[in-house]
């Protein structure tokens, strides 16, 4: 009996590829260059050490890697992709696939398509994301999530006159329709999330201080709340996750028709 071997998932393929990337000679050579060029990477002698550093204190090494990637260093982008795989798996659950589902044979096809869409969106985000965010993992995740959950734009039909164009300059064609820019801001999102119970007033206050306000130091916030810096990070992360889930549920259920725009606003502040 003939059997077919299923394709491995993209996530499995990335982890398998990482086993090669992290031990290759070219990676060791690039690590030596990074240690000379980026102070945040200087203490680390291999790629696994960088991943460990990202888990402990993500912003300094991630900012250095984003800068390197945006300067053309593909290995830096690959390290960032590996560091974000866990979050991207979650984001892929919400990725929109083509509206014509007849092109998919089964749910496995949709799973693979969502994974590919999510990784492609992440790499696109990585090319332009600023490095001054107070929480780079959250910023990267939310920007990617927004990209994969947006409804693909429908191409506009531009009316063409019935008369045959004779080469003169008199033919006038209507301009394509340009959608209005999203007008929902962060305050609107937070008020909405509080009113429907997605987050509490205390969580909103924490989100504002940690992700929205400019320049407030997280360690100073922790001291003001009389908690440790680690506890603050966990508490802020939980609040942001609850907000994210509320927005996603509204997006899926259609109960908040500007859910796509509000995530853009939130990400701009995150």
Coordinates of C-alpha atoms in Angstrom, one line a residue:
X1 CA 0.0 0.0 0.0
X2 CA 1.4 3.4 -1.0
X3 CA 1.5 6.0 1.7
X4 CA 2.6 9.6 1.5
X5 CA 4.9 11.3 3.9
X6 CA 3.4 14.5 5.3
X7 CA 5.3 17.7 5.0
X8 CA 6.8 18.9 8.3
X9 CA 5.2 22.1 9.6
X10 CA 7.1 25.3 9.0
X11 CA 7.7 25.6 12.7
X12 CA 9.3 22.2 12.8
X13 CA 11.4 23.1 9.8
X14 CA 12.6 26.3 11.4
X15 CA 13.7 24.5 14.5
X16 CA 15.5 21.9 12.5
X17 CA 17.2 24.6 10.5
X18 CA 18.2 26.4 13.7
X19 CA 20.2 23.3 14.8
X20 CA 22.4 23.8 11.7
X21 CA 22.5 27.6 11.9
X22 CA 23.6 27.9 15.5
X23 CA 26.6 25.6 15.0
X24 CA 27.7 26.6 11.5
X25 CA 31.2 28.2 10.9
X26 CA 29.7 31.2 9.2
X27 CA 27.5 31.9 12.3
X28 CA 30.6 31.8 14.5
X29 CA 32.4 34.2 12.3
X30 CA 29.4 36.6 12.3
X31 CA 29.2 36.4 16.1
X32 CA 32.8 37.6 16.3
X33 CA 31.8 40.6 14.1
X34 CA 28.7 41.3 16.2
X35 CA 30.7 41.3 19.5
X36 CA 33.0 44.0 18.0
X37 CA 30.1 46.1 16.5
X38 CA 27.3 45.9 19.1
X39 CA 28.0 46.4 22.8
X40 CA 24.8 44.6 23.7
X41 CA 26.0 41.4 22.0
X42 CA 29.6 41.6 23.2
X43 CA 29.1 39.3 26.3
X44 CA 27.7 36.5 24.2
X45 CA 29.8 33.9 22.4
X46 CA 27.2 31.9 20.5
X47 CA 23.7 32.2 19.2
X48 CA 22.1 30.2 22.0
X49 CA 23.6 32.6 24.5
X50 CA 21.9 35.5 22.6
X51 CA 18.5 33.6 22.8
X52 CA 19.0 33.2 26.5
X53 CA 19.8 36.9 26.9
X54 CA 16.6 37.7 25.0
X55 CA 14.6 35.6 27.4
X56 CA 16.1 37.4 30.4
X57 CA 16.3 41.0 29.2
X58 CA 15.0 41.2 25.6
X59 CA 15.4 44.8 24.5
X60 CA 19.2 45.4 24.4
X61 CA 20.1 42.3 22.3
X62 CA 16.9 42.6 20.1
X63 CA 17.6 46.2 19.4
X64 CA 21.1 45.4 18.3
X65 CA 19.9 42.5 16.1
X66 CA 17.2 44.6 14.5
X67 CA 19.7 47.3 13.7
X68 CA 22.0 44.7 12.1
X69 CA 19.1 43.1 10.2
X70 CA 17.9 46.5 8.8
X71 CA 21.5 47.1 7.7
X72 CA 21.4 43.9 5.6
X73 CA 22.5 41.2 8.0
X74 CA 20.2 38.2 7.2
X75 CA 21.6 36.1 10.1
X76 CA 20.4 38.8 12.6
X77 CA 16.9 38.5 11.2
X78 CA 17.1 34.7 11.5
X79 CA 18.1 34.9 15.2
X80 CA 15.1 37.2 15.8
X81 CA 12.8 34.9 14.0
X82 CA 13.9 32.0 16.2
X83 CA 13.5 34.1 19.3
X84 CA 9.9 34.9 18.3
X85 CA 8.8 31.5 17.1
X86 CA 6.7 30.8 20.1
X87 CA 4.8 34.0 19.8
X88 CA 4.4 33.6 16.1
X89 CA 2.8 30.2 16.5
X90 CA 0.1 32.0 18.6
X91 CA -0.3 34.7 16.0
X92 CA -0.7 32.2 13.2
X93 CA -3.9 30.9 14.8
X94 CA -5.6 34.2 13.9
X95 CA -4.0 34.7 10.4
X96 CA -6.5 35.3 7.6
X97 CA -6.0 33.0 4.6
X98 CA -7.4 33.4 1.1
X99 CA -11.2 33.7 1.0
X100 CA -11.5 30.9 -1.6
X101 CA -11.0 27.9 0.7
X102 CA -11.5 25.5 -2.2
X103 CA -7.7 25.8 -2.9
X104 CA -7.1 24.0 0.4
X105 CA -7.5 20.2 0.6
X106 CA -7.8 20.0 4.4
X107 CA -7.1 21.8 7.6
X108 CA -3.4 20.9 7.4
X109 CA -3.2 23.0 4.3
X110 CA -4.7 26.0 6.1
X111 CA -2.3 25.4 9.0
X112 CA 0.7 25.6 6.7
X113 CA -0.7 28.6 4.9
X114 CA -1.3 30.5 8.1
X115 CA 2.3 29.7 9.3
X116 CA 3.7 31.0 6.0
X117 CA 1.6 34.1 6.1
X118 CA 2.7 34.8 9.7
X119 CA 6.4 34.4 9.1
X120 CA 6.3 36.5 5.9
X121 CA 4.4 39.2 7.9
X122 CA 7.0 39.1 10.7
X123 CA 9.9 39.5 8.3
X124 CA 8.2 42.5 6.7
X125 CA 7.6 44.1 10.1
X126 CA 11.2 43.4 11.0
X127 CA 12.4 45.5 8.1
X128 CA 11.0 48.8 9.4
X129 CA 10.2 48.3 13.1
X130 CA 11.8 51.1 15.3
X131 CA 14.1 49.9 18.1
X132 CA 13.1 52.5 20.7
X133 CA 10.1 50.5 22.0
X134 CA 10.0 49.8 25.7
X135 CA 9.0 46.2 25.0
X136 CA 10.4 45.0 21.6
X137 CA 8.9 41.4 21.8
X138 CA 5.4 42.8 22.4
X139 CA 5.8 45.4 19.7
X140 CA 7.0 42.8 17.1
X141 CA 4.2 40.5 18.1
X142 CA 1.4 43.0 17.9
X143 CA 2.6 44.5 14.6
X144 CA 2.8 41.0 13.1
X145 CA -0.6 40.1 14.6
X146 CA -2.2 43.2 13.0
X147 CA -0.6 42.4 9.7
X148 CA -2.0 38.8 9.6
X149 CA -5.5 39.7 10.8
X150 CA -6.3 42.5 8.5
X151 CA -8.9 41.9 5.8
X152 CA -7.0 41.9 2.5
X153 CA -8.0 44.9 0.5
X154 CA -10.4 44.3 -2.4
X155 CA -9.0 45.8 -5.7
X156 CA -11.2 48.7 -6.9
X157 CA -12.7 48.6 -10.3
X158 CA -11.8 51.7 -12.2
X159 CA -14.5 52.6 -14.8
X160 CA -13.3 52.9 -18.3
X161 CA -15.4 54.9 -20.9
X162 CA -17.1 52.9 -23.6
X163 CA -15.5 55.1 -26.3
X164 CA -12.4 53.9 -27.9
X165 CA -9.3 55.8 -26.9
X166 CA -8.0 57.5 -30.0
X167 CA -4.6 58.7 -28.7
X168 CA -5.9 62.2 -27.8
X169 CA -5.4 63.7 -24.4
X170 CA -9.1 64.0 -23.7
X171 CA -9.7 60.6 -22.1
X172 CA -10.5 61.0 -18.4
X173 CA -10.3 58.0 -16.1
X174 CA -11.7 58.1 -12.6
X175 CA -9.2 58.0 -9.8
X176 CA -9.1 54.8 -7.8
X177 CA -10.9 55.0 -4.4
X178 CA -8.6 55.6 -1.5
X179 CA -9.8 54.3 1.8
X180 CA -9.8 56.7 4.7
X181 CA -7.1 56.4 7.3
X182 CA -8.1 54.6 10.6
X183 CA -9.1 57.2 13.2
X184 CA -9.3 54.9 16.3
X185 CA -6.6 55.9 18.9
X186 CA -5.2 54.1 21.9
X187 CA -7.5 55.9 24.3
X188 CA -10.5 54.7 22.5
X189 CA -9.3 51.1 22.5
X190 CA -8.5 51.2 26.3
X191 CA -11.9 52.8 27.1
X192 CA -13.7 50.2 25.0
X193 CA -11.7 47.4 26.6
X194 CA -12.5 48.6 30.1
X195 CA -16.2 49.1 29.3
X196 CA -16.7 45.5 28.0
X197 CA -14.6 43.9 30.7
X198 CA -11.7 42.8 28.7
X199 CA -9.4 44.5 31.2
X200 CA -9.8 46.2 34.5
X201 CA -9.2 49.9 35.3
X202 CA -6.0 48.9 37.2
X203 CA -4.7 47.0 34.1
X204 CA -5.5 49.9 31.9
X205 CA -3.5 52.2 34.2
X206 CA -0.6 49.8 34.0
X207 CA -0.8 49.5 30.2
X208 CA -0.8 53.3 30.0
X209 CA 2.3 53.7 32.2
X210 CA 4.3 50.8 30.7
X211 CA 3.4 51.0 27.0
X212 CA 1.7 54.3 26.2
X213 CA 3.4 57.0 28.2
X214 CA 6.7 58.4 26.9
X215 CA 9.9 58.0 28.8
X216 CA 8.7 56.4 32.1
X217 CA 11.2 54.0 33.4
X218 CA 9.9 50.5 34.2
X219 CA 12.2 50.2 37.3
X220 CA 10.8 53.5 38.6
X221 CA 7.2 52.2 38.0
X222 CA 8.1 49.0 39.9
X223 CA 9.4 51.0 42.8
X224 CA 6.3 53.2 42.8
X225 CA 4.0 50.1 42.9
X226 CA 6.3 48.5 45.6
X227 CA 6.9 45.4 43.5
X228 CA 10.0 43.9 41.9
X229 CA 10.9 44.7 38.3
X230 CA 10.3 41.0 37.3
X231 CA 6.9 41.1 38.9
X232 CA 6.0 44.3 37.0
X233 CA 7.1 42.7 33.7
X234 CA 4.8 39.7 34.4
X235 CA 1.9 41.9 35.5
X236 CA 2.2 44.2 32.4
X237 CA 2.5 41.3 30.1
X238 CA -0.7 39.7 31.5
X239 CA -2.6 42.9 31.1
X240 CA -1.5 43.3 27.5
X241 CA -2.4 39.7 26.8
X242 CA -5.9 40.2 28.2
X243 CA -6.3 43.3 26.1
X244 CA -5.0 41.5 23.0
X245 CA -7.5 38.6 23.6
X246 CA -10.4 41.0 24.0
X247 CA -9.5 42.8 20.7
X248 CA -9.1 39.5 18.9
X249 CA -12.5 38.2 20.2
X250 CA -14.1 41.4 19.0
X251 CA -12.5 41.1 15.6
X252 CA -13.7 37.5 15.2
X253 CA -17.2 38.2 16.5
X254 CA -17.6 41.5 14.6
X255 CA -18.6 43.3 17.8
X256 CA -16.1 46.1 17.3
X257 CA -15.8 46.9 13.6
X258 CA -12.6 48.9 14.0
X259 CA -10.7 46.2 15.8
X260 CA -8.1 46.2 13.0
X261 CA -7.4 49.9 13.5
X262 CA -7.2 49.8 17.3
X263 CA -4.4 47.2 17.2
X264 CA -2.4 49.6 14.9
X265 CA -2.8 52.3 17.4
X266 CA -1.9 50.1 20.4
X267 CA 1.2 48.9 18.6
X268 CA 2.3 52.4 17.9
X269 CA 2.6 52.9 21.6
X270 CA 3.9 49.5 22.6

